[in-house]
Coordinates of C-alpha atoms and ligand atoms in Angstrom, one line a residue:
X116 CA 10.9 -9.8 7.2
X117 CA 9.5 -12.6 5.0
X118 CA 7.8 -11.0 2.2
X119 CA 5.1 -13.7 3.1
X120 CA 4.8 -13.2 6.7
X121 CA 3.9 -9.4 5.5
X122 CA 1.5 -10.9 2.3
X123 CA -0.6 -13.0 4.6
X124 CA -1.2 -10.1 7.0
X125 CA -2.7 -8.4 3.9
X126 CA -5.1 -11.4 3.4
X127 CA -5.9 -11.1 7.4
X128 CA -7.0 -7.2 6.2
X129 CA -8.7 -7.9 3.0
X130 CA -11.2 -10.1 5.0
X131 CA -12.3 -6.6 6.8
X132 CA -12.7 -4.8 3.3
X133 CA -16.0 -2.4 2.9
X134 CA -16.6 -2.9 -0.7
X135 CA -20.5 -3.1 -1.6
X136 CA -20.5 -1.3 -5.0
X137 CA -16.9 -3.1 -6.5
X138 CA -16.7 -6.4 -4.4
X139 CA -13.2 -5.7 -5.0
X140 CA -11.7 -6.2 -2.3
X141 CA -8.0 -5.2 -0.9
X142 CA -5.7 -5.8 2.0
X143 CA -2.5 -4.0 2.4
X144 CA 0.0 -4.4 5.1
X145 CA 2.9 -2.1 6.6
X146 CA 5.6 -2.9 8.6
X147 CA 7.4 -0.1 10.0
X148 CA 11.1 0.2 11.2
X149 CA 9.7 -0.5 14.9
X150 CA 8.5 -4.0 14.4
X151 CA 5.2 -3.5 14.0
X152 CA 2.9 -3.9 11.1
X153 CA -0.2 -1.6 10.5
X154 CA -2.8 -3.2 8.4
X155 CA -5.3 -1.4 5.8
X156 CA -8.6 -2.8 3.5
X157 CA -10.0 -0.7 1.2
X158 CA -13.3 1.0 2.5
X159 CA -15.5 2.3 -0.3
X160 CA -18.4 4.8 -0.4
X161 CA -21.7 5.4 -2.1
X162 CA -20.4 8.7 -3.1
X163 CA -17.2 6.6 -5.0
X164 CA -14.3 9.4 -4.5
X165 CA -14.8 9.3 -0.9
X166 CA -13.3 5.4 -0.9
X167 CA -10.0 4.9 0.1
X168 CA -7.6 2.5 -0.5
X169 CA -6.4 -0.1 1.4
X170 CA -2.5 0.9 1.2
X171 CA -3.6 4.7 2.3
X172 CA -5.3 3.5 5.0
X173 CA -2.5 1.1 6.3
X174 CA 0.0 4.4 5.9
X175 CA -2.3 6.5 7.6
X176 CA -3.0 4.8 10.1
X177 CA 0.3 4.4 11.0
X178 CA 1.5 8.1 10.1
X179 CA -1.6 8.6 12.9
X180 CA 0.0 6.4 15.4
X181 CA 3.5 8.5 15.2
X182 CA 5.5 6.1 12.7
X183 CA 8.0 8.0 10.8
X184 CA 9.9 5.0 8.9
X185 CA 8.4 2.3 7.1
X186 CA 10.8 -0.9 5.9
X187 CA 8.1 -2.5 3.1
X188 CA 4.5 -2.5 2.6
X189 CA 2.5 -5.8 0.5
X190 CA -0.5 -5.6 -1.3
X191 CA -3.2 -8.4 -2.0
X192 CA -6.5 -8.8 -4.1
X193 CA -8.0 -11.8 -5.7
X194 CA -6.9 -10.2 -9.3
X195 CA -5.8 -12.2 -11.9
X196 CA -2.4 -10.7 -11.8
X197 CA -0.5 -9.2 -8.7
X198 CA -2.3 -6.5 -7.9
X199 CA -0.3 -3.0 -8.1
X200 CA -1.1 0.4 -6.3
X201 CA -3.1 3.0 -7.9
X202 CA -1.5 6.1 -9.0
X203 CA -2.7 8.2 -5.9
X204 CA -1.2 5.6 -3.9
X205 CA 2.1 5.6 -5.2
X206 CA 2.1 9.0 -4.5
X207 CA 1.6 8.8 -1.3
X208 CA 4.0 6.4 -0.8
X209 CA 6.5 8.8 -2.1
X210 CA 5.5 11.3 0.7
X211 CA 6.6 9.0 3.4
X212 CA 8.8 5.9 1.9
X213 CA 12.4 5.9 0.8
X214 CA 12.6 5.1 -3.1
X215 CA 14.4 1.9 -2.2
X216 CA 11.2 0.9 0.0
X217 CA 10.0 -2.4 -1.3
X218 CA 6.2 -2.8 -2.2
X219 CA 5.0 -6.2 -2.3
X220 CA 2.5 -7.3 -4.8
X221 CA 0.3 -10.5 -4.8
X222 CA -3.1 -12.1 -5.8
X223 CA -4.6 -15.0 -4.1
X224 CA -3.2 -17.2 -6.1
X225 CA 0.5 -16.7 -5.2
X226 CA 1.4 -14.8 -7.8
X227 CA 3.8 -12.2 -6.7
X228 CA 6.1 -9.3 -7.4
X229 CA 7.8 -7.0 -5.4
X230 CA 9.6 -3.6 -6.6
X231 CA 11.1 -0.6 -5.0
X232 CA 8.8 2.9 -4.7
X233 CA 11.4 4.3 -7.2
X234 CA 10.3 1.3 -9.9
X235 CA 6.7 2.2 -9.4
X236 CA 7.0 6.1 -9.7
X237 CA 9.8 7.3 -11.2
X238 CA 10.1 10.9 -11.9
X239 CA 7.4 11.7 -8.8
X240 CA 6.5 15.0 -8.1
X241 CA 7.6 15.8 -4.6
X242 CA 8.6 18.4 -2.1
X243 CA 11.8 19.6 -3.8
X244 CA 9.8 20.9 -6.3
X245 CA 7.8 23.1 -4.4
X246 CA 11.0 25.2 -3.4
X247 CA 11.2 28.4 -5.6
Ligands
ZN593 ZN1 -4.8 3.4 -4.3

């Protein structure tokens, strides 16, 4: 898929962000081996750890709706730079993505990056590490 095709998906989500308290809002879109694409925004709350982020919700909701393999996901926020996932996001990511799964980056004003899980969390803590 076009890396912008997937980008301007995440715009389409960030439009549907819940963000009162940061006004920072987030789009994040998924496109999974099937074809289809699962979309996220970030939805906050007044109690602040309850928010989620856009990428977790895109992930979840497709882990929800049965998906198993995911191809690339993108990321967009009016930043000043590319905007890159939070550290509890990458770790998610590395419960369900391949390391050579590509993660799109992007502001609103087409700046863009894109790197693999691996270049965004090296040295995760995972599964294997829970075997004894
Ligand atoms: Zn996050």
């Amino acid at each position: 898929m076009k890396d912008q095709l997937l980008i301007n998906k995440a715009i389409e989500a960030m439009d549907l962000a819940y963000a009162p308290y940061s006004k920072f809002r987030v789009g994040a879109a998924l496109l999974v081996k099937s074809g289809k694409i699962y979309t996220g925004c970030n939805i906050e709350n007044a109690a602040y750890p309850a928010t989620c982020c856009a990428e977790r919700v895109a992930i979840f909701s497709a882990i929800a709706s049965g998906e198993k393999e995911f191809i690339e996901l993108a990321v967009v926020a009016d930043s000043p730079e590319p905007i890159t996932p939070c550290g509890i996001c990458r770790q998610v990511m590395g419960e369900f993505f391949e390391k050579e799964t590509i993660i799109h980056m992007a502001n609103m004003k087409s700046n863009k990056m894109s790197l693999t899980l691996q270049e965004l969390l090296p040295f995760s803590f995972n599964s294997k590490q829970l075997n004894k």
